[in-house]
């Protein structure tokens, strides 16, 4: 009977150790998620824009002639950071807006994330 008792004790210790490791991993994961959330929230602006307001559009990800305003494409430092102003037509969600674009930009759909607006 001594063998089965020691095997039973070994199984109980293994189970206890496994549960401790799982709890440690869960606490570490929770702490990492909270730290990442704090870092993300520092850079996040909670901003809502009203219909009819005017906003500028970040030209960083827009490669059109209107954005460079007839400037030399070889010198990106001199390109305007923002283009516009554009009238806000509709709020599609908390983070997405439709803008009224000029004729020269009608090939774009006019829907932009709030992070692209200033």
PDB file of C-alpha atoms in Angstrom:
ATOM      1  CA  UNK A   1       0.000   0.000   0.000  1.00  0.00           C
ATOM      2  CA  UNK A   2       2.975   2.292   0.455  1.00  0.00           C
ATOM      3  CA  UNK A   3       3.546   2.434  -3.292  1.00  0.00           C
ATOM      4  CA  UNK A   4      -0.002   3.499  -4.138  1.00  0.00           C
ATOM      5  CA  UNK A   5       0.036   6.162  -1.410  1.00  0.00           C
ATOM      6  CA  UNK A   6       3.265   7.679  -2.696  1.00  0.00           C
ATOM      7  CA  UNK A   7       1.929   7.632  -6.256  1.00  0.00           C
ATOM      8  CA  UNK A   8      -1.249   9.286  -5.010  1.00  0.00           C
ATOM      9  CA  UNK A   9       0.764  11.953  -3.166  1.00  0.00           C
ATOM     10  CA  UNK A  10       2.855  12.520  -6.281  1.00  0.00           C
ATOM     11  CA  UNK A  11      -0.291  12.997  -8.361  1.00  0.00           C
ATOM     12  CA  UNK A  12      -1.717  15.446  -5.815  1.00  0.00           C
ATOM     13  CA  UNK A  13       1.535  17.473  -5.758  1.00  0.00           C
ATOM     14  CA  UNK A  14       1.620  17.488  -9.568  1.00  0.00           C
ATOM     15  CA  UNK A  15      -1.980  18.707  -9.728  1.00  0.00           C
ATOM     16  CA  UNK A  16      -1.342  21.418  -7.120  1.00  0.00           C
ATOM     17  CA  UNK A  17       1.811  22.603  -8.889  1.00  0.00           C
ATOM     18  CA  UNK A  18       0.001  22.652 -12.240  1.00  0.00           C
ATOM     19  CA  UNK A  19      -2.814  24.772 -10.783  1.00  0.00           C
ATOM     20  CA  UNK A  20      -0.264  27.185  -9.289  1.00  0.00           C
ATOM     21  CA  UNK A  21       1.487  27.553 -12.656  1.00  0.00           C
ATOM     22  CA  UNK A  22      -1.837  28.167 -14.430  1.00  0.00           C
ATOM     23  CA  UNK A  23      -2.807  30.850 -11.883  1.00  0.00           C
ATOM     24  CA  UNK A  24       0.594  32.518 -12.237  1.00  0.00           C
ATOM     25  CA  UNK A  25       0.234  32.543 -16.030  1.00  0.00           C
ATOM     26  CA  UNK A  26      -3.270  34.036 -15.771  1.00  0.00           C
ATOM     27  CA  UNK A  27      -2.084  36.789 -13.393  1.00  0.00           C
ATOM     28  CA  UNK A  28       0.870  37.576 -15.663  1.00  0.00           C
ATOM     29  CA  UNK A  29      -1.393  37.739 -18.703  1.00  0.00           C
ATOM     30  CA  UNK A  30      -3.837  40.036 -16.891  1.00  0.00           C
ATOM     31  CA  UNK A  31      -1.001  42.345 -15.790  1.00  0.00           C
ATOM     32  CA  UNK A  32       0.395  42.491 -19.339  1.00  0.00           C
ATOM     33  CA  UNK A  33      -3.040  43.330 -20.776  1.00  0.00           C
ATOM     34  CA  UNK A  34      -3.555  46.123 -18.243  1.00  0.00           C
ATOM     35  CA  UNK A  35      -0.126  47.572 -19.036  1.00  0.00           C
ATOM     36  CA  UNK A  36      -0.812  47.462 -22.780  1.00  0.00           C
ATOM     37  CA  UNK A  37      -4.196  49.151 -22.243  1.00  0.00           C
ATOM     38  CA  UNK A  38      -2.586  51.960 -20.228  1.00  0.00           C
ATOM     39  CA  UNK A  39       0.008  52.482 -22.974  1.00  0.00           C
ATOM     40  CA  UNK A  40      -2.644  52.497 -25.716  1.00  0.00           C
ATOM     41  CA  UNK A  41      -4.940  54.861 -23.798  1.00  0.00           C
ATOM     42  CA  UNK A  42      -2.137  57.406 -23.354  1.00  0.00           C
ATOM     43  CA  UNK A  43      -2.008  57.976 -27.111  1.00  0.00           C
ATOM     44  CA  UNK A  44      -5.744  57.703 -27.744  1.00  0.00           C
ATOM     45  CA  UNK A  45      -7.957  60.731 -28.150  1.00  0.00           C
ATOM     46  CA  UNK A  46     -11.580  60.254 -27.336  1.00  0.00           C
ATOM     47  CA  UNK A  47     -13.044  62.757 -29.702  1.00  0.00           C
ATOM     48  CA  UNK A  48     -16.342  63.110 -31.471  1.00  0.00           C
ATOM     49  CA  UNK A  49     -17.009  65.487 -34.320  1.00  0.00           C
ATOM     50  CA  UNK A  50     -20.344  67.077 -35.172  1.00  0.00           C
ATOM     51  CA  UNK A  51     -22.087  67.002 -38.524  1.00  0.00           C
ATOM     52  CA  UNK A  52     -21.463  70.245 -40.376  1.00  0.00           C
ATOM     53  CA  UNK A  53     -18.090  70.897 -38.740  1.00  0.00           C
ATOM     54  CA  UNK A  54     -14.976  71.280 -40.830  1.00  0.00           C
ATOM     55  CA  UNK A  55     -12.010  68.990 -40.396  1.00  0.00           C
ATOM     56  CA  UNK A  56      -8.558  68.472 -41.821  1.00  0.00           C
ATOM     57  CA  UNK A  57      -7.525  65.130 -43.272  1.00  0.00           C
ATOM     58  CA  UNK A  58      -4.107  63.641 -42.513  1.00  0.00           C
ATOM     59  CA  UNK A  59      -2.258  63.263 -45.826  1.00  0.00           C
ATOM     60  CA  UNK A  60       0.180  60.630 -44.524  1.00  0.00           C
ATOM     61  CA  UNK A  61      -1.571  57.677 -46.186  1.00  0.00           C
ATOM     62  CA  UNK A  62      -3.047  59.567 -49.125  1.00  0.00           C
ATOM     63  CA  UNK A  63      -1.002  59.567 -52.310  1.00  0.00           C
ATOM     64  CA  UNK A  64      -2.893  61.830 -54.655  1.00  0.00           C
ATOM     65  CA  UNK A  65      -1.950  64.973 -56.524  1.00  0.00           C
ATOM     66  CA  UNK A  66      -4.414  67.003 -54.495  1.00  0.00           C
ATOM     67  CA  UNK A  67      -2.558  66.128 -51.282  1.00  0.00           C
ATOM     68  CA  UNK A  68       0.809  67.305 -52.547  1.00  0.00           C
ATOM     69  CA  UNK A  69      -0.644  70.509 -54.006  1.00  0.00           C
ATOM     70  CA  UNK A  70       1.668  70.629 -56.976  1.00  0.00           C
ATOM     71  CA  UNK A  71       4.756  70.228 -54.810  1.00  0.00           C
ATOM     72  CA  UNK A  72       7.722  68.122 -55.803  1.00  0.00           C
ATOM     73  CA  UNK A  73       7.025  64.462 -54.908  1.00  0.00           C
ATOM     74  CA  UNK A  74      10.716  63.826 -54.316  1.00  0.00           C
ATOM     75  CA  UNK A  75      10.732  65.989 -51.170  1.00  0.00           C
ATOM     76  CA  UNK A  76       8.208  64.439 -48.789  1.00  0.00           C
ATOM     77  CA  UNK A  77       9.234  66.730 -45.922  1.00  0.00           C
ATOM     78  CA  UNK A  78       7.615  69.676 -47.662  1.00  0.00           C
ATOM     79  CA  UNK A  79       4.274  68.004 -48.362  1.00  0.00           C
ATOM     80  CA  UNK A  80       1.390  69.344 -46.277  1.00  0.00           C
ATOM     81  CA  UNK A  81       0.622  67.127 -43.291  1.00  0.00           C
ATOM     82  CA  UNK A  82      -3.076  67.889 -43.498  1.00  0.00           C
ATOM     83  CA  UNK A  83      -5.307  68.691 -46.429  1.00  0.00           C
ATOM     84  CA  UNK A  84      -8.667  70.340 -46.381  1.00  0.00           C
ATOM     85  CA  UNK A  85     -10.743  71.585 -44.679  1.00  0.00           C
ATOM     86  CA  UNK A  86     -13.567  69.231 -45.557  1.00  0.00           C
ATOM     87  CA  UNK A  87     -17.125  69.377 -44.308  1.00  0.00           C
ATOM     88  CA  UNK A  88     -18.301  66.439 -42.171  1.00  0.00           C
ATOM     89  CA  UNK A  89     -21.461  65.060 -43.765  1.00  0.00           C
ATOM     90  CA  UNK A  90     -22.312  62.063 -41.625  1.00  0.00           C
ATOM     91  CA  UNK A  91     -21.191  60.118 -38.578  1.00  0.00           C
ATOM     92  CA  UNK A  92     -21.253  56.440 -39.549  1.00  0.00           C
ATOM     93  CA  UNK A  93     -20.051  55.174 -36.145  1.00  0.00           C
ATOM     94  CA  UNK A  94     -18.107  56.445 -33.133  1.00  0.00           C
ATOM     95  CA  UNK A  95     -14.880  56.200 -35.116  1.00  0.00           C
ATOM     96  CA  UNK A  96     -15.916  56.648 -38.764  1.00  0.00           C
ATOM     97  CA  UNK A  97     -17.069  59.796 -40.596  1.00  0.00           C
ATOM     98  CA  UNK A  98     -18.073  60.654 -44.164  1.00  0.00           C
ATOM     99  CA  UNK A  99     -16.544  63.846 -45.568  1.00  0.00           C
ATOM    100  CA  UNK A 100     -17.622  66.055 -48.445  1.00  0.00           C
ATOM    101  CA  UNK A 101     -14.739  65.808 -50.901  1.00  0.00           C
ATOM    102  CA  UNK A 102     -14.013  68.137 -53.851  1.00  0.00           C
ATOM    103  CA  UNK A 103     -14.358  66.985 -57.463  1.00  0.00           C
ATOM    104  CA  UNK A 104     -10.634  66.250 -57.699  1.00  0.00           C
ATOM    105  CA  UNK A 105     -10.981  63.638 -54.934  1.00  0.00           C
ATOM    106  CA  UNK A 106     -14.269  62.007 -55.949  1.00  0.00           C
ATOM    107  CA  UNK A 107     -12.481  58.743 -56.765  1.00  0.00           C
ATOM    108  CA  UNK A 108     -12.116  58.239 -52.986  1.00  0.00           C
ATOM    109  CA  UNK A 109     -15.132  57.025 -51.034  1.00  0.00           C
ATOM    110  CA  UNK A 110     -14.982  59.869 -48.502  1.00  0.00           C
ATOM    111  CA  UNK A 111     -15.161  57.617 -45.418  1.00  0.00           C
ATOM    112  CA  UNK A 112     -12.372  58.114 -42.882  1.00  0.00           C
ATOM    113  CA  UNK A 113     -11.431  56.999 -39.387  1.00  0.00           C
ATOM    114  CA  UNK A 114     -11.416  59.690 -36.697  1.00  0.00           C
ATOM    115  CA  UNK A 115      -7.666  59.096 -36.223  1.00  0.00           C
ATOM    116  CA  UNK A 116      -7.114  60.505 -39.741  1.00  0.00           C
ATOM    117  CA  UNK A 117      -9.019  63.707 -38.950  1.00  0.00           C
ATOM    118  CA  UNK A 118      -7.799  66.769 -37.138  1.00  0.00           C
TER     119      UNK A 118
END
